[in-house]
CSV table of C-alpha atoms and ligand atoms in Angstrom, one decimal:
chain,number,residue,atom,x,y,z
N,464,MET,CA,-30.9,-55.2,-29.1
N,465,ILE,CA,-28.5,-57.4,-28.0
N,466,GLU,CA,-30.6,-60.1,-27.5
N,467,LYS,CA,-32.1,-60.1,-30.8
N,468,ILE,CA,-29.8,-60.1,-32.5
N,469,ASN,CA,-28.5,-63.5,-30.4
N,470,GLY,CA,-31.1,-64.7,-31.3
N,471,LEU,CA,-29.9,-65.1,-35.6
N,472,LYS,CA,-27.2,-67.6,-34.3
N,473,GLY,CA,-26.6,-70.1,-36.8
N,474,CYS,CA,-27.4,-67.2,-39.6
N,475,ASN,CA,-25.3,-66.8,-42.8
N,476,VAL,CA,-25.6,-62.7,-44.1
N,477,VAL,CA,-23.5,-61.1,-46.7
N,478,ILE,CA,-22.8,-57.2,-45.8
N,479,LYS,CA,-21.8,-55.4,-49.2
N,480,LEU,CA,-20.1,-52.0,-48.3
N,481,GLY,CA,-19.8,-49.4,-51.1
N,482,GLY,CA,-16.3,-47.9,-51.4
N,483,ASN,CA,-17.2,-44.1,-50.2
N,484,ILE,CA,-18.2,-45.9,-46.8
N,485,LEU,CA,-14.5,-47.7,-46.5
N,486,ASN,CA,-13.3,-44.0,-46.7
N,487,ASP,CA,-15.2,-42.6,-44.1
N,488,ASN,CA,-14.6,-42.6,-40.5
N,489,ILE,CA,-18.3,-44.4,-40.0
N,490,ILE,CA,-16.1,-47.7,-41.3
N,491,GLU,CA,-14.9,-48.4,-37.5
N,492,ASP,CA,-18.5,-48.4,-36.0
N,493,ILE,CA,-19.3,-51.2,-38.7
N,494,ALA,CA,-15.6,-53.1,-38.2
N,495,ASP,CA,-17.1,-53.0,-34.7
N,496,ASP,CA,-21.0,-54.2,-35.8
N,497,VAL,CA,-19.3,-57.2,-37.8
N,498,VAL,CA,-17.3,-58.4,-34.5
N,499,LYS,CA,-20.4,-58.2,-32.9
N,500,LEU,CA,-22.3,-59.9,-34.7
N,501,SER,CA,-19.5,-62.9,-35.1
N,502,ARG,CA,-19.2,-62.8,-31.6
N,503,ALA,CA,-23.0,-63.2,-31.4
N,504,GLY,CA,-22.6,-66.6,-33.8
N,505,VAL,CA,-23.9,-64.9,-36.5
N,506,ARG,CA,-22.3,-65.6,-39.9
N,507,PRO,CA,-21.2,-62.4,-41.8
N,508,VAL,CA,-19.2,-62.4,-44.9
N,509,VAL,CA,-18.4,-59.5,-45.9
N,510,VAL,CA,-17.5,-57.9,-49.7
N,511,HIS,CA,-16.2,-54.5,-50.7
N,512,GLY,CA,-16.1,-52.3,-53.6
N,513,GLY,CA,-13.8,-49.4,-54.3
N,514,GLY,CA,-15.4,-47.9,-56.6
N,515,HIS,CA,-14.5,-44.3,-56.1
N,516,GLU,CA,-11.0,-45.1,-55.4
N,517,ILE,CA,-10.3,-46.7,-58.0
N,518,SER,CA,-11.1,-43.9,-59.8
N,519,LYS,CA,-9.2,-41.9,-58.4
N,520,MET,CA,-6.3,-43.9,-58.9
N,521,MET,CA,-6.8,-44.3,-62.7
N,522,GLU,CA,-7.2,-39.9,-62.4
N,523,MET,CA,-3.4,-40.4,-61.1
N,524,LEU,CA,-2.5,-42.0,-63.4
N,525,GLY,CA,-3.9,-40.2,-66.5
N,526,LYS,CA,-6.6,-42.5,-67.7
N,527,GLU,CA,-10.2,-41.8,-67.6
N,528,PRO,CA,-13.6,-44.3,-66.5
N,529,VAL,CA,-15.7,-44.8,-68.6
N,530,PHE,CA,-18.8,-46.8,-67.7
N,531,VAL,CA,-21.6,-48.6,-68.5
N,532,ASP,CA,-25.1,-49.3,-66.9
N,533,GLY,CA,-23.1,-49.2,-63.7
N,534,LEU,CA,-20.4,-51.4,-65.0
N,535,ARG,CA,-16.0,-50.1,-65.8
N,536,VAL,CA,-14.8,-50.4,-68.7
N,537,THR,CA,-11.3,-52.5,-67.7
N,538,ASP,CA,-7.6,-52.7,-70.1
N,539,LYS,CA,-5.3,-54.8,-68.8
N,540,GLU,CA,-3.8,-51.5,-67.3
N,541,THR,CA,-7.1,-50.6,-65.6
N,542,LEU,CA,-7.9,-54.3,-64.4
N,543,ASP,CA,-4.3,-53.7,-62.6
N,544,ILE,CA,-5.3,-50.1,-60.8
N,545,VAL,CA,-8.3,-52.1,-60.1
N,546,ALA,CA,-6.4,-55.0,-57.7
N,547,MET,CA,-3.9,-52.6,-56.9
N,548,VAL,CA,-6.4,-50.9,-55.4
N,549,LEU,CA,-9.3,-53.7,-54.4
N,550,CYS,CA,-6.8,-56.0,-53.5
N,551,GLY,CA,-3.6,-53.7,-52.2
N,552,LYS,CA,-5.7,-51.1,-50.3
N,553,GLU,CA,-9.2,-51.6,-49.4
N,554,ASN,CA,-9.1,-54.8,-49.2
N,555,LEU,CA,-6.4,-54.9,-46.8
N,556,LYS,CA,-7.1,-52.0,-44.7
N,557,LEU,CA,-10.3,-53.4,-43.7
N,558,THR,CA,-10.1,-56.9,-42.4
N,559,SER,CA,-7.1,-54.9,-40.3
N,560,LEU,CA,-9.5,-53.0,-38.8
N,561,ILE,CA,-11.7,-56.3,-38.5
N,562,ILE,CA,-8.9,-57.9,-36.3
N,563,LYS,CA,-8.4,-54.8,-34.7
N,564,LYS,CA,-11.5,-54.6,-33.5
N,565,GLY,CA,-11.0,-57.9,-32.3
N,566,GLY,CA,-12.4,-60.2,-35.3
N,567,LYS,CA,-10.9,-63.1,-37.1
N,568,ALA,CA,-11.4,-61.7,-40.4
N,569,VAL,CA,-9.7,-63.6,-43.4
N,570,GLY,CA,-8.6,-61.5,-46.2
N,571,LEU,CA,-9.2,-62.6,-49.5
N,572,SER,CA,-10.6,-62.0,-53.2
N,573,GLY,CA,-12.9,-64.2,-55.4
N,574,LYS,CA,-10.2,-65.5,-57.2
N,575,ASP,CA,-8.9,-67.6,-53.7
N,576,GLY,CA,-10.0,-71.4,-53.8
N,577,LYS,CA,-11.9,-70.2,-57.4
N,578,THR,CA,-15.0,-69.0,-55.1
N,579,ILE,CA,-16.4,-66.9,-57.5
N,580,VAL,CA,-16.0,-68.2,-61.3
N,581,GLY,CA,-16.6,-65.6,-63.4
N,582,LYS,CA,-17.5,-64.9,-68.1
N,583,ARG,CA,-15.7,-62.6,-69.5
N,584,ILE,CA,-18.0,-59.8,-71.0
N,585,GLU,CA,-15.6,-59.0,-73.7
N,586,LYS,CA,-17.2,-55.4,-75.1
N,587,LEU,CA,-16.0,-54.2,-71.8
N,588,GLY,CA,-13.3,-55.6,-71.0
N,589,TRP,CA,-11.3,-57.7,-68.1
N,590,VAL,CA,-15.1,-57.3,-66.6
N,591,GLY,CA,-16.6,-60.0,-65.8
N,592,ASP,CA,-20.7,-61.5,-65.5
N,593,VAL,CA,-20.3,-64.1,-62.0
N,594,LYS,CA,-21.0,-67.3,-63.5
N,595,GLU,CA,-20.9,-69.4,-60.2
N,596,VAL,CA,-19.9,-69.0,-57.1
N,597,ARG,CA,-18.2,-71.8,-55.3
N,598,THR,CA,-18.8,-71.5,-51.3
N,599,GLU,CA,-16.4,-74.6,-50.5
N,600,LEU,CA,-13.3,-71.9,-48.7
N,601,LEU,CA,-16.2,-69.8,-47.5
N,602,ASP,CA,-17.7,-72.8,-45.4
N,603,VAL,CA,-14.4,-74.0,-44.2
N,604,LEU,CA,-13.6,-70.4,-42.7
N,605,LEU,CA,-17.3,-69.7,-41.3
N,606,GLU,CA,-17.2,-73.0,-39.6
N,607,ARG,CA,-14.2,-71.9,-37.9
N,608,GLY,CA,-15.1,-68.4,-37.2
N,609,TYR,CA,-13.4,-66.7,-39.2
N,610,ILE,CA,-15.1,-63.4,-41.1
N,611,PRO,CA,-14.1,-63.4,-44.8
N,612,VAL,CA,-13.3,-60.0,-45.9
N,613,ILE,CA,-13.3,-60.5,-50.1
N,614,SER,CA,-12.3,-58.6,-52.9
N,615,PRO,CA,-14.7,-58.3,-56.7
N,616,ILE,CA,-12.0,-60.1,-58.8
N,617,ALA,CA,-13.2,-63.0,-60.6
N,618,ILE,CA,-11.1,-66.1,-62.4
N,619,ASP,CA,-12.2,-67.6,-65.4
N,620,ASP,CA,-12.2,-70.6,-66.4
N,621,GLU,CA,-8.8,-69.6,-68.4
N,622,GLY,CA,-6.7,-69.2,-65.3
N,623,ASN,CA,-7.7,-64.8,-65.9
N,624,LEU,CA,-8.5,-62.4,-63.2
N,625,LEU,CA,-12.0,-60.8,-64.3
N,626,ASN,CA,-13.3,-56.8,-62.3
N,627,VAL,CA,-17.0,-57.9,-61.4
N,628,ASN,CA,-19.0,-55.4,-59.5
N,629,ALA,CA,-18.8,-55.3,-56.1
N,630,ASP,CA,-22.6,-55.6,-56.3
N,631,ILE,CA,-23.1,-58.4,-58.5
N,632,ALA,CA,-20.5,-60.4,-55.9
N,633,ALA,CA,-22.3,-60.3,-52.9
N,634,GLY,CA,-25.8,-61.2,-54.3
N,635,MET,CA,-23.8,-63.9,-56.2
N,636,ILE,CA,-22.2,-65.1,-52.5
N,637,ALA,CA,-25.5,-64.4,-50.8
N,638,LYS,CA,-27.6,-66.9,-53.1
N,639,ALA,CA,-24.5,-69.4,-53.2
N,640,LEU,CA,-24.4,-69.3,-49.3
N,641,LYS,CA,-28.2,-69.7,-48.8
N,642,ALA,CA,-27.2,-66.7,-46.6
N,643,ASP,CA,-30.6,-65.5,-44.5
N,644,LYS,CA,-30.2,-61.6,-45.9
N,645,LEU,CA,-28.1,-59.3,-48.3
N,646,LEU,CA,-27.5,-56.0,-46.8
N,647,ILE,CA,-25.8,-53.8,-49.7
N,648,LEU,CA,-24.5,-50.5,-47.5
N,649,THR,CA,-24.1,-47.2,-49.9
N,650,ASP,CA,-24.2,-43.6,-49.8
N,651,VAL,CA,-27.9,-42.7,-50.3
N,652,PRO,CA,-31.0,-43.7,-47.6
N,653,GLY,CA,-31.7,-46.9,-50.4
N,654,ILE,CA,-33.6,-46.9,-53.6
N,655,LEU,CA,-34.5,-43.1,-54.2
N,656,ARG,CA,-38.0,-42.6,-55.8
N,657,VAL,CA,-36.0,-39.2,-57.6
N,658,ARG,CA,-33.0,-40.5,-57.5
N,659,ASN,CA,-31.7,-36.2,-56.1
N,660,ASN,CA,-34.2,-36.6,-53.7
N,661,LEU,CA,-33.2,-37.9,-50.3
N,662,ASP,CA,-36.7,-38.1,-49.1
N,663,SER,CA,-38.6,-39.7,-52.2
N,664,ARG,CA,-37.0,-43.3,-50.5
N,665,ILE,CA,-38.9,-46.5,-51.2
N,666,HIS,CA,-39.4,-47.9,-48.2
N,667,LYS,CA,-40.4,-51.4,-49.3
N,668,LEU,CA,-40.0,-53.6,-52.7
N,669,ARG,CA,-41.1,-57.0,-54.0
N,670,LEU,CA,-38.8,-58.7,-56.4
N,671,GLU,CA,-41.2,-58.6,-58.9
N,672,GLU,CA,-41.2,-54.6,-58.7
N,673,LEU,CA,-37.8,-54.7,-59.3
N,674,SER,CA,-36.7,-54.8,-63.3
N,675,GLN,CA,-39.4,-52.6,-64.0
N,676,LEU,CA,-37.2,-49.7,-61.7
N,677,ILE,CA,-34.7,-50.2,-63.9
N,678,GLN,CA,-36.4,-50.6,-67.5
N,679,ASP,CA,-37.6,-47.2,-65.9
N,680,GLY,CA,-34.9,-45.2,-65.2
N,681,THR,CA,-35.7,-44.5,-61.6
N,682,VAL,CA,-32.8,-46.5,-60.7
N,683,SER,CA,-29.3,-45.3,-62.8
N,684,GLU,CA,-25.7,-45.9,-62.7
N,685,GLY,CA,-24.1,-48.3,-59.2
N,686,MET,CA,-28.1,-48.3,-58.5
N,687,ILE,CA,-29.0,-51.5,-61.3
N,688,PRO,CA,-26.1,-53.8,-60.6
N,689,LYS,CA,-27.4,-53.3,-56.7
N,690,LEU,CA,-31.2,-54.2,-58.4
N,691,ARG,CA,-29.8,-56.9,-60.7
N,692,ALA,CA,-27.4,-58.7,-57.3
N,693,VAL,CA,-31.1,-58.5,-55.5
N,694,MET,CA,-33.2,-59.9,-57.9
N,695,GLN,CA,-30.1,-63.1,-58.1
N,696,ALA,CA,-29.9,-63.3,-54.2
N,697,LEU,CA,-34.0,-63.3,-54.0
N,698,GLU,CA,-34.3,-65.3,-57.1
N,699,GLY,CA,-32.0,-67.7,-55.5
N,700,GLY,CA,-33.5,-68.4,-51.7
N,701,VAL,CA,-32.2,-65.2,-49.7
N,702,LYS,CA,-35.5,-64.4,-48.0
N,703,SER,CA,-34.7,-60.7,-47.9
N,704,ALA,CA,-32.4,-57.6,-49.0
N,705,HIS,CA,-31.7,-54.6,-48.0
N,706,ILE,CA,-30.1,-51.4,-49.4
N,707,VAL,CA,-29.6,-48.9,-46.9
N,708,ASN,CA,-27.2,-45.8,-46.2
N,709,GLY,CA,-23.9,-47.2,-44.5
N,710,MET,CA,-23.1,-43.9,-43.5
N,711,GLU,CA,-25.6,-43.5,-40.3
N,712,LYS,CA,-24.5,-45.1,-37.1
N,713,HIS,CA,-25.4,-49.4,-36.6
N,714,SER,CA,-27.3,-49.5,-40.1
N,715,ILE,CA,-26.4,-53.6,-39.9
N,716,LEU,CA,-27.4,-53.7,-36.6
N,717,LEU,CA,-31.0,-52.3,-37.3
N,718,GLU,CA,-31.8,-54.2,-40.1
N,719,LEU,CA,-30.8,-57.3,-38.6
N,720,VAL,CA,-32.6,-56.5,-35.6
N,721,GLY,CA,-36.4,-55.4,-38.0
N,722,GLU,CA,-35.8,-51.3,-37.8
N,723,TYR,CA,-35.6,-51.2,-41.1
N,724,THR,CA,-33.8,-47.8,-42.3
N,725,GLY,CA,-33.9,-48.1,-45.9
N,726,THR,CA,-35.5,-49.7,-49.1
N,727,VAL,CA,-36.0,-54.0,-48.4
N,728,ILE,CA,-37.0,-56.2,-50.6
N,729,THR,CA,-38.4,-59.5,-49.9
N,730,VAL,CA,-40.2,-62.1,-52.8
B,2143,ATP,N1,-32.7,-44.4,-57.6
B,2143,ATP,C1,-31.9,-44.6,-57.3
B,2143,ATP,N2,-32.1,-44.2,-55.8
B,2143,ATP,C2,-31.1,-44.8,-54.9
B,2143,ATP,N3,-29.2,-44.1,-56.3
B,2143,ATP,C3,-29.3,-44.2,-57.3
B,2143,ATP,C4,-30.3,-44.0,-57.9
B,2143,ATP,N4,-30.0,-44.1,-59.3
B,2143,ATP,C5,-28.9,-44.0,-59.3
B,2143,ATP,N5,-27.8,-44.2,-58.0
B,2143,ATP,C6,-27.0,-44.1,-57.3
B,2143,ATP,O1,-26.5,-45.2,-57.1
B,2143,ATP,C7,-24.9,-45.0,-56.3
B,2143,ATP,C8,-24.8,-46.0,-55.5
B,2143,ATP,O2,-23.6,-47.0,-56.5
B,2143,ATP,P1,-22.6,-46.3,-56.0
B,2143,ATP,O3,-21.7,-47.6,-56.8
B,2143,ATP,O4,-22.0,-45.7,-56.8
B,2143,ATP,O5,-21.6,-47.2,-54.5
B,2143,ATP,P2,-21.4,-48.3,-54.0
B,2143,ATP,O6,-21.8,-49.2,-54.5
B,2143,ATP,O7,-22.4,-48.3,-52.8
B,2143,ATP,O8,-20.0,-48.4,-53.9
B,2143,ATP,P3,-18.9,-49.1,-55.2
B,2143,ATP,O9,-19.3,-48.9,-56.2
B,2143,ATP,O10,-17.5,-48.1,-54.8
B,2143,ATP,O11,-19.1,-50.7,-54.2
B,2143,ATP,C9,-26.0,-43.5,-55.8
B,2143,ATP,O12,-25.0,-42.9,-55.2
B,2143,ATP,C10,-26.7,-43.0,-56.5
B,2143,ATP,O13,-25.7,-41.7,-57.1
B,2144,MG,MG1,-21.5,-49.5,-57.0
């Protein structure tokens, strides 16, 4: 396995970690695997979510989470909560864990270096679509062997902070970096043909098949932005996208050596 990983030296790999994974013991193994990749000369960029923790914090503060097509409706107060949870808690925890494991992690959010430029979706409040990803800061970090760990907060041209979906952020970052692979680690085994049937995983898909899965309702809620992110990434030249169960050990390494455990999507 390590030999195959060594063969990936110089590859850009964007790894998106869903919020549920960050709060499971598996995150220790994932941090170890990210450090292994970095040591082997692979250039991992980590993007994390935090949906569950944000909802928990909102409820503690007496606010009810509302979603439209998997995107969180975000008023000003909710934006503060999103930033507190993502940057102040989840990013801090993940970055320090990777450092503890021996990796050169740097925590940032999409606003830093104006890396993720957002465009406000007004009907959802302070939510953004990703207009552009500027890679200067990431290039500098990656060149020096740092592992960027990114919270999905964008900044728009007026300087407003925007809550962006972490999958979309990861997809657009992968596209901008012309990454070799986009890995989306979540809490289900991949895209399921029947949502509640864990045995109904779709093993392989082509880019052209994705929009139908959204249209016919096969995927819903949090899986919708994943498919949109994958479409952006593959249309932008990323070679393959992988939606996998991050709760399984070594899901990242297995995927990179071609032992596919989830859904693989190619052009
Ligand atoms: N067809 C489908 N196959 C698999 N999962 C699906 C499908 N349709 C909807 N889902 C839902 O998508 C969820 C994953 O998205 P969700 O946004 O909840 O998590 P995440 O993106 O990994 O975490 P975060 O939002 O914190 O980054 C699954 O837990 C499942 O409930
Ligand atoms: Mg999500």
